[in-house]
Structure formats: C-alpha cells, structure tokens
mmCIF file of C-alpha atoms in Angstrom:
data_model
loop_
_atom_site.group_PDB
_atom_site.id
_atom_site.type_symbol
_atom_site.label_atom_id
_atom_site.label_comp_id
_atom_site.label_asym_id
_atom_site.label_seq_id
_atom_site.Cartn_x
_atom_site.Cartn_y
_atom_site.Cartn_z
ATOM 1 C CA MET A 1 -11.079 -21.562 -19.850
ATOM 2 C CA GLY A 2 -9.066 -18.371 -20.195
ATOM 3 C CA GLY A 3 -10.406 -15.122 -18.684
ATOM 4 C CA PRO A 4 -9.461 -11.529 -18.760
ATOM 5 C CA GLY A 5 -5.956 -10.299 -18.234
ATOM 6 C CA TRP A 6 -4.190 -7.124 -17.156
ATOM 7 C CA LEU A 7 -0.718 -5.747 -17.386
ATOM 8 C CA THR A 8 0.271 -3.051 -14.931
ATOM 9 C CA GLY A 9 3.511 -1.046 -15.091
ATOM 10 C CA LYS A 10 4.711 1.260 -12.285
ATOM 11 C CA GLY A 11 7.705 3.559 -12.401
ATOM 12 C CA PHE A 12 9.331 5.629 -9.651
ATOM 13 C CA VAL A 13 11.954 8.337 -9.539
ATOM 14 C CA GLY A 14 12.828 10.364 -6.485
ATOM 15 C CA PHE A 15 15.271 13.240 -5.734
ATOM 16 C CA ASN A 16 16.192 13.028 -2.050
ATOM 17 C CA ASP A 17 17.704 15.727 0.175
ATOM 18 C CA ILE A 18 17.859 18.364 -2.557
ATOM 19 C CA GLY A 19 20.644 20.885 -1.996
ATOM 20 C CA GLN A 20 22.536 18.688 0.453
ATOM 21 C CA ASP A 21 25.904 17.116 -0.153
ATOM 22 C CA GLY A 22 24.411 13.695 0.550
ATOM 23 C CA GLY A 23 21.526 14.216 -1.946
ATOM 24 C CA SER A 24 20.690 11.276 -4.150
ATOM 25 C CA ILE A 25 18.503 10.075 -6.895
ATOM 26 C CA ALA A 26 16.372 6.967 -6.287
ATOM 27 C CA VAL A 27 14.691 4.937 -9.034
ATOM 28 C CA GLY A 28 12.486 1.857 -9.106
ATOM 29 C CA GLY A 29 9.955 0.025 -11.138
ATOM 30 C CA ARG A 30 7.663 -3.010 -11.138
ATOM 31 C CA THR A 31 5.522 -4.965 -13.519
ATOM 32 C CA ASP A 32 2.448 -6.973 -12.561
ATOM 33 C CA LEU A 33 0.831 -9.407 -14.998
ATOM 34 C CA ARG A 34 -2.626 -10.755 -14.081
ATOM 35 C CA LYS A 35 -4.522 -13.460 -15.823
ATOM 36 C CA GLU A 36 -7.710 -15.365 -14.888
ATOM 37 C CA ILE A 37 -7.761 -19.042 -15.917
ATOM 38 C CA ASN A 38 -10.612 -21.345 -14.825
ATOM 39 C CA ASP A 39 -11.759 -18.786 -12.191
ATOM 40 C CA ILE A 40 -8.228 -18.665 -10.695
ATOM 41 C CA LYS A 41 -6.533 -15.290 -10.740
ATOM 42 C CA PHE A 42 -2.752 -15.609 -11.365
ATOM 43 C CA THR A 43 -0.461 -12.656 -10.756
ATOM 44 C CA ALA A 44 3.229 -12.459 -11.495
ATOM 45 C CA SER A 45 5.176 -9.460 -10.237
ATOM 46 C CA ILE A 46 8.760 -8.318 -10.924
ATOM 47 C CA THR A 47 10.219 -5.519 -8.798
ATOM 48 C CA ASP A 48 13.484 -3.652 -9.295
ATOM 49 C CA ALA A 49 13.650 -0.932 -6.667
ATOM 50 C CA SER A 50 16.988 -1.684 -5.026
ATOM 51 C CA ALA A 51 18.208 1.886 -5.607
ATOM 52 C CA ARG A 52 15.200 3.412 -3.940
ATOM 53 C CA ASP A 53 15.363 5.082 -0.480
ATOM 54 C CA TYR A 54 13.070 2.597 1.215
ATOM 55 C CA GLU A 55 13.907 1.325 4.656
ATOM 56 C CA ALA A 56 11.147 -1.205 5.094
ATOM 57 C CA ALA A 57 12.559 -4.107 3.103
ATOM 58 C CA PRO A 58 15.948 -5.799 2.680
ATOM 59 C CA TRP A 59 15.187 -7.444 -0.678
ATOM 60 C CA LEU A 60 13.862 -5.109 -3.300
ATOM 61 C CA LYS A 61 14.929 -6.933 -6.484
ATOM 62 C CA ASP A 62 12.205 -9.511 -6.365
ATOM 63 C CA SER A 63 9.739 -11.665 -8.258
ATOM 64 C CA ILE A 64 6.563 -13.075 -6.837
ATOM 65 C CA ILE A 65 3.843 -15.272 -8.306
ATOM 66 C CA THR A 66 0.438 -15.852 -6.699
ATOM 67 C CA ALA A 67 -2.760 -17.738 -7.445
ATOM 68 C CA GLU A 68 -6.061 -16.831 -5.849
ATOM 69 C CA LYS A 69 -9.417 -18.577 -6.176
ATOM 70 C CA ARG A 70 -12.751 -17.291 -4.914
ATOM 71 C CA LEU A 71 -14.492 -20.137 -3.123
ATOM 72 C CA ASN A 72 -17.881 -18.364 -2.961
ATOM 73 C CA ASP A 73 -19.256 -14.842 -2.625
ATOM 74 C CA GLN A 74 -17.748 -14.437 0.845
ATOM 75 C CA SER A 75 -14.386 -16.170 0.826
ATOM 76 C CA SER A 76 -11.208 -16.828 -1.203
ATOM 77 C CA VAL A 77 -7.931 -18.685 -0.779
ATOM 78 C CA GLY A 78 -4.531 -17.891 -2.283
ATOM 79 C CA ILE A 79 -0.993 -19.322 -2.471
ATOM 80 C CA GLY A 80 2.209 -17.798 -3.636
ATOM 81 C CA TYR A 81 5.975 -17.890 -3.757
ATOM 82 C CA ASP A 82 8.547 -15.109 -3.476
ATOM 83 C CA PHE A 83 11.615 -16.111 -5.487
ATOM 84 C CA GLY A 84 13.820 -13.288 -4.181
ATOM 85 C CA ALA A 85 13.234 -14.034 -0.494
ATOM 86 C CA GLN A 86 12.621 -17.785 -1.065
ATOM 87 C CA ASN A 87 9.411 -17.425 0.896
ATOM 88 C CA ALA A 88 6.168 -19.400 0.374
ATOM 89 C CA PHE A 89 2.870 -18.077 1.679
ATOM 90 C CA VAL A 90 -0.829 -19.014 2.005
ATOM 91 C CA SER A 91 -3.661 -16.546 2.507
ATOM 92 C CA VAL A 92 -7.364 -16.836 3.325
ATOM 93 C CA ALA A 93 -9.845 -13.977 2.979
ATOM 94 C CA GLY A 94 -13.430 -13.636 4.003
ATOM 95 C CA GLU A 95 -16.322 -11.143 4.046
ATOM 96 C CA THR A 96 -19.169 -10.982 6.519
ATOM 97 C CA THR A 97 -21.619 -8.542 8.121
ATOM 98 C CA VAL A 98 -21.894 -7.850 11.867
ATOM 99 C CA ASN A 99 -24.575 -5.503 13.172
ATOM 100 C CA ASN A 100 -25.113 -4.276 9.535
ATOM 101 C CA LYS A 101 -21.467 -3.381 9.278
ATOM 102 C CA PRO A 102 -19.525 -5.104 6.403
ATOM 103 C CA ILE A 103 -16.234 -6.678 7.522
ATOM 104 C CA THR A 104 -13.455 -7.914 5.286
ATOM 105 C CA ALA A 105 -10.658 -9.927 6.928
ATOM 106 C CA ARG A 106 -7.473 -11.659 5.641
ATOM 107 C CA GLY A 107 -4.903 -13.890 7.187
ATOM 108 C CA THR A 108 -1.595 -14.803 5.597
ATOM 109 C CA TRP A 109 0.931 -17.356 6.733
ATOM 110 C CA PHE A 110 4.553 -16.875 5.661
ATOM 111 C CA GLN A 111 6.821 -19.891 5.621
ATOM 112 C CA LYS A 112 9.952 -17.767 6.264
ATOM 113 C CA GLY A 113 9.839 -17.014 10.009
ATOM 114 C CA ASN A 114 6.560 -18.924 10.407
ATOM 115 C CA SER A 115 4.749 -15.619 10.863
ATOM 116 C CA ILE A 116 0.999 -15.014 10.444
ATOM 117 C CA ARG A 117 -0.285 -11.579 9.378
ATOM 118 C CA THR A 118 -3.939 -10.673 10.010
ATOM 119 C CA GLU A 119 -5.822 -7.581 8.922
ATOM 120 C CA ALA A 120 -9.420 -6.438 8.766
ATOM 121 C CA ASP A 121 -11.530 -3.608 7.336
ATOM 122 C CA VAL A 122 -14.745 -2.563 9.082
ATOM 123 C CA GLN A 123 -17.138 -0.290 7.186
ATOM 124 C CA ILE A 124 -18.773 1.542 10.063
ATOM 125 C CA ASP A 125 -21.130 3.501 7.854
ATOM 126 C CA SER A 126 -21.041 5.208 4.446
ATOM 127 C CA ARG A 127 -18.505 7.756 5.682
ATOM 128 C CA GLN A 128 -16.408 5.883 8.226
ATOM 129 C CA LYS A 129 -14.082 2.975 8.001
ATOM 130 C CA LEU A 130 -11.626 1.217 10.434
ATOM 131 C CA TRP A 131 -8.613 -0.790 9.393
ATOM 132 C CA GLY A 132 -6.273 -2.806 11.610
ATOM 133 C CA THR A 133 -3.488 -5.316 11.282
ATOM 134 C CA TYR A 134 -1.529 -7.580 13.674
ATOM 135 C CA THR A 135 1.288 -9.988 12.931
ATOM 136 C CA PHE A 136 2.030 -12.951 15.096
ATOM 137 C CA ASN A 137 5.705 -13.794 15.444
ATOM 138 C CA THR A 138 6.558 -10.118 14.900
ATOM 139 C CA PRO A 139 10.365 -10.291 14.944
ATOM 140 C CA ALA A 140 10.357 -12.575 11.896
ATOM 141 C CA ASN A 141 8.030 -10.277 9.976
ATOM 142 C CA GLU A 142 10.219 -7.190 10.554
ATOM 143 C CA VAL A 143 12.323 -8.339 7.596
ATOM 144 C CA ASN A 144 9.468 -9.836 5.566
ATOM 145 C CA SER A 145 9.889 -8.076 2.261
ATOM 146 C CA THR A 146 7.411 -10.510 0.710
ATOM 147 C CA TYR A 147 4.484 -8.630 2.220
ATOM 148 C CA VAL A 148 6.001 -5.258 1.340
ATOM 149 C CA ASN A 149 6.157 -6.234 -2.322
ATOM 150 C CA LEU A 150 2.663 -7.749 -2.261
ATOM 151 C CA LYS A 151 1.325 -4.487 -0.805
ATOM 152 C CA GLU A 152 3.107 -2.446 -3.390
ATOM 153 C CA ARG A 153 1.008 -4.101 -6.021
ATOM 154 C CA GLN A 154 -1.442 -1.374 -4.919
ATOM 155 C CA GLY A 155 1.175 1.349 -5.352
ATOM 156 C CA PHE A 156 4.566 2.396 -4.042
ATOM 157 C CA ILE A 157 4.807 3.106 -0.312
ATOM 158 C CA ILE A 158 6.931 6.087 0.566
ATOM 159 C CA ALA A 159 9.028 6.142 3.745
ATOM 160 C CA PRO A 160 8.416 7.024 6.537
ATOM 161 C CA PHE A 161 4.702 6.534 5.759
ATOM 162 C CA THR A 162 5.018 2.744 5.735
ATOM 163 C CA LEU A 163 2.031 2.050 7.904
ATOM 164 C CA PRO A 164 0.350 -0.308 5.447
ATOM 165 C CA THR A 165 3.283 -2.758 5.973
ATOM 166 C CA ALA A 166 3.447 -2.261 9.807
ATOM 167 C CA THR A 167 3.198 -5.363 12.016
ATOM 168 C CA ALA A 168 0.618 -3.844 14.414
ATOM 169 C CA ALA A 169 -1.275 -0.739 13.285
ATOM 170 C CA ALA A 170 -4.740 0.858 12.892
ATOM 171 C CA THR A 171 -6.292 3.485 10.673
ATOM 172 C CA TYR A 172 -9.565 5.363 11.106
ATOM 173 C CA THR A 173 -10.962 6.974 7.939
ATOM 174 C CA ILE A 174 -13.792 9.550 7.835
ATOM 175 C CA GLU A 175 -15.106 11.398 4.789
ATOM 176 C CA LYS A 176 -16.775 14.769 5.339
ATOM 177 C CA ASP A 177 -17.649 17.534 2.881
ATOM 178 C CA GLY A 178 -15.346 16.197 0.207
ATOM 179 C CA TYR A 179 -12.376 15.716 2.603
ATOM 180 C CA VAL A 180 -10.859 12.438 3.747
ATOM 181 C CA ILE A 181 -9.289 12.498 7.232
ATOM 182 C CA GLU A 182 -7.154 9.570 8.395
ATOM 183 C CA PRO A 183 -5.527 9.382 11.852
ATOM 184 C CA GLN A 184 -3.199 6.355 11.944
ATOM 185 C CA TYR A 185 -1.090 4.659 14.616
ATOM 186 C CA ASN A 186 1.784 2.104 14.486
ATOM 187 C CA PHE A 187 1.610 0.204 17.782
ATOM 188 C CA HIS A 188 4.909 -1.566 17.191
ATOM 189 C CA THR A 189 6.935 1.650 16.948
ATOM 190 C CA SER A 190 4.546 3.891 18.920
ATOM 191 C CA SER A 191 4.313 6.265 15.905
ATOM 192 C CA ALA A 192 1.386 8.407 15.019
ATOM 193 C CA TYR A 193 0.402 9.785 11.561
ATOM 194 C CA LEU A 194 -2.252 12.011 10.159
ATOM 195 C CA SER A 195 -3.454 12.386 6.566
ATOM 196 C CA VAL A 196 -5.973 14.898 5.197
ATOM 197 C CA GLY A 197 -7.043 14.572 1.632
ATOM 198 C CA ARG A 198 -9.291 16.343 -0.832
ATOM 199 C CA ASN A 199 -10.852 14.276 -3.604
ATOM 200 C CA LYS A 200 -11.545 15.801 -6.988
ATOM 201 C CA PHE A 201 -10.318 19.208 -5.944
ATOM 202 C CA TRP A 202 -9.684 19.996 -9.637
ATOM 203 C CA ARG A 203 -11.024 17.828 -12.428
ATOM 204 C CA LYS A 204 -9.459 14.388 -11.931
ATOM 205 C CA ASN A 205 -6.846 15.485 -9.444
ATOM 206 C CA HIS A 206 -6.606 14.612 -5.761
ATOM 207 C CA VAL A 207 -4.381 16.133 -3.053
ATOM 208 C CA LYS A 208 -3.423 14.709 0.291
ATOM 209 C CA ALA A 209 -1.195 16.110 3.086
ATOM 210 C CA HIS A 210 0.516 13.724 5.592
ATOM 211 C CA TYR A 211 2.471 14.205 8.779
ATOM 212 C CA ALA A 212 4.558 11.687 10.687
ATOM 213 C CA PHE A 213 4.730 12.928 14.303
ATOM 214 C CA ASN A 214 7.580 10.740 15.552
ATOM 215 C CA GLU A 215 9.750 11.158 12.464
ATOM 216 C CA GLN A 216 8.711 14.811 12.164
ATOM 217 C CA VAL A 217 8.238 14.505 8.419
ATOM 218 C CA ALA A 218 5.620 16.222 6.323
ATOM 219 C CA MET A 219 4.541 15.212 2.858
ATOM 220 C CA VAL A 220 2.048 16.415 0.242
ATOM 221 C CA ASP A 221 1.102 14.323 -2.769
ATOM 222 C CA PHE A 222 -0.880 15.116 -5.898
ATOM 223 C CA THR A 223 -2.591 12.354 -7.821
ATOM 224 C CA TYR A 224 -4.066 12.412 -11.304
ATOM 225 C CA ASN A 225 -6.656 9.737 -12.008
ATOM 226 C CA GLU A 226 -7.263 8.225 -15.392
ATOM 227 C CA ASN A 227 -10.784 7.160 -14.233
ATOM 228 C CA LYS A 228 -13.214 9.236 -12.175
ATOM 229 C CA SER A 229 -12.671 7.079 -9.078
ATOM 230 C CA ASN A 230 -9.675 7.626 -6.857
ATOM 231 C CA ASP A 231 -8.555 3.996 -6.663
ATOM 232 C CA LYS A 232 -6.597 3.868 -9.946
ATOM 233 C CA PRO A 233 -3.950 6.550 -9.993
ATOM 234 C CA LEU A 234 -2.283 7.206 -13.260
ATOM 235 C CA ALA A 235 0.371 9.682 -12.024
ATOM 236 C CA LYS A 236 1.476 10.978 -8.684
ATOM 237 C CA ALA A 237 3.917 13.662 -7.562
ATOM 238 C CA TYR A 238 4.990 14.209 -3.966
ATOM 239 C CA ILE A 239 7.053 16.660 -1.901
ATOM 240 C CA LYS A 240 8.338 15.718 1.566
ATOM 241 C CA ALA A 241 10.671 17.289 4.083
ATOM 242 C CA ASN A 242 11.612 17.288 7.724
ATOM 243 C CA ALA A 243 9.300 19.620 9.631
ATOM 244 C CA GLY A 244 9.730 19.746 13.410
ATOM 245 C CA GLN A 245 11.953 21.007 16.180
ATOM 246 C CA GLN A 246 15.006 20.869 13.980
ATOM 247 C CA GLY A 247 13.432 23.167 11.383
ATOM 248 C CA PHE A 248 12.243 22.620 7.874
ATOM 249 C CA GLY A 249 13.991 20.759 5.054
ATOM 250 C CA PRO A 250 15.789 19.500 3.117
ATOM 251 C CA LEU A 251 13.214 18.795 0.401
ATOM 252 C CA SER A 252 12.718 15.501 -1.395
ATOM 253 C CA VAL A 253 10.450 15.166 -4.430
ATOM 254 C CA GLY A 254 9.286 12.135 -6.380
ATOM 255 C CA PHE A 255 7.243 11.132 -9.390
ATOM 256 C CA ILE A 256 5.234 7.905 -9.827
ATOM 257 C CA VAL A 257 3.449 6.652 -12.876
ATOM 258 C CA ASP A 258 0.983 3.693 -12.847
ATOM 259 C CA LYS A 259 -0.695 2.358 -15.970
ATOM 260 C CA THR A 260 -2.844 -0.750 -16.472
ATOM 261 C CA ILE A 261 -3.829 -2.150 -19.891
ATOM 262 C CA ASP A 262 -6.113 -5.033 -20.802
ATOM 263 C CA ILE A 263 -4.449 -7.978 -22.550
#
C-alpha cells in the first residue's frame, strides 16, 4: 500500500573570490522525491551542480534512485543505482547498544571500484557523540561521486569542509551551555578541522564557525530553521575566506535554500 511522500528542493548560488580577476559565480540545485510503498522507502534524486566550485566529485550532473527497507527495529537494507556514474550500490545499516551507549553503523558496497565504505555513530552520553568512517579500497573511492551525491541529500557540502565524504575520518561532538564544539580529522589527507556552533542564538537562527587548518580557510554560516529543531534547515548563508600565513581573503559568499513539502 502507498505511504507518505516528500518532495525536497535545494538551491545553491555562490560568489567566489569576490574582487579578484578570477572571481566567479557558482550555481547548483537538486531535487529529491521520496515515497513509501509497502514499507519500502524509495528516493529519486536529480542533481545539477556542474558549475559549482566543488572539488570532491567529478560527476555533478547526476541522477540516483534508491530503495530502502527496514528489516526490524534495529536493521535495514538498501539498494540503488547512480545513472550518471553508472554505479550500483548496496547498503546495510544496524543499531545496537554497547555499555549503554547507542551505536548506529552502516556499510555500503559500490560496484564501481569494488569499494566498501563503513561509518558509525556512537552516542557517548546526552552531550557527546563520536562519528567515524573508513573506506576499503580507498583509491577507487576517491572519485566516487555516488557517495557525495547521496550525502548531499542531507544538504550541500562546501569545500574545503568535505569531511562527511572523506574516506577515513572522525568527528567528536560535544554540547555545552548551548554551544556545539566539533573537532574533526581527515586521516587520508592529514587535515584537521574545528567547528564551533551556537544553536538558537536568535529565534530560529543558528550560527557556526569553521576553520580548516591545512587549507587555512575560515568559514561562518548562518542557518534559519523552519522547525524548532536544527536538523531541517530552510535557508543558509555562508562567508568563507583564506585566513592564514598568506593573510586574509578574498571573500566568497553563498546562499542555500532547502524546502520539503508533503505529497
């Protein structure tokens, strides 16, 4: 029987290297259509972000379809196909508890390159969380745009803060006095990152500052949330610039809108 459905639209526009001769405008967009049929969640995604300044993926005009079924309260299985990259994939996810700490883990096999990506979330306590990922057959996954586009179903990833799509990385998150602090590390590129955020600093708005130590890039983003939780952004604006030994600038700014409607 048919179940609920959702349509999500995301739009992106960025103005890079403002004031420089090589300055440019980058645009992109994607649409995700989700529908549940007989307890199977189908998702079709279309992405057109080929003009966007994004170094992590070679194929950015893409379309992906996935089907995911929950086997029980603790596990699910999914299959999918990336038409742009001609890449099939299968994923398995599970939830368990170890020493009273909830753990969520997922493994995805990609037919192209025969690579396997694993990742896990560990909820240490109500304020602390640890996330990690490792990809077997890493050289093949370096050009795996399929996972990049799957991850961007959760929102656009802005370079150089591409840690969610890294092949070996970890993030530690701690919440304290209304702030969210996240030190992150990319083991494959030996790159360190730090994010400090403030939730609900004004009405439904959230602010987060980021710094990439190797790339020496700083970024601040402002998010407006349609709901009172911070997991469904409606609009985001960001400012980023080089900030290191070579000085500050040039500036790049961008705007992202994200809207989901029931169908």
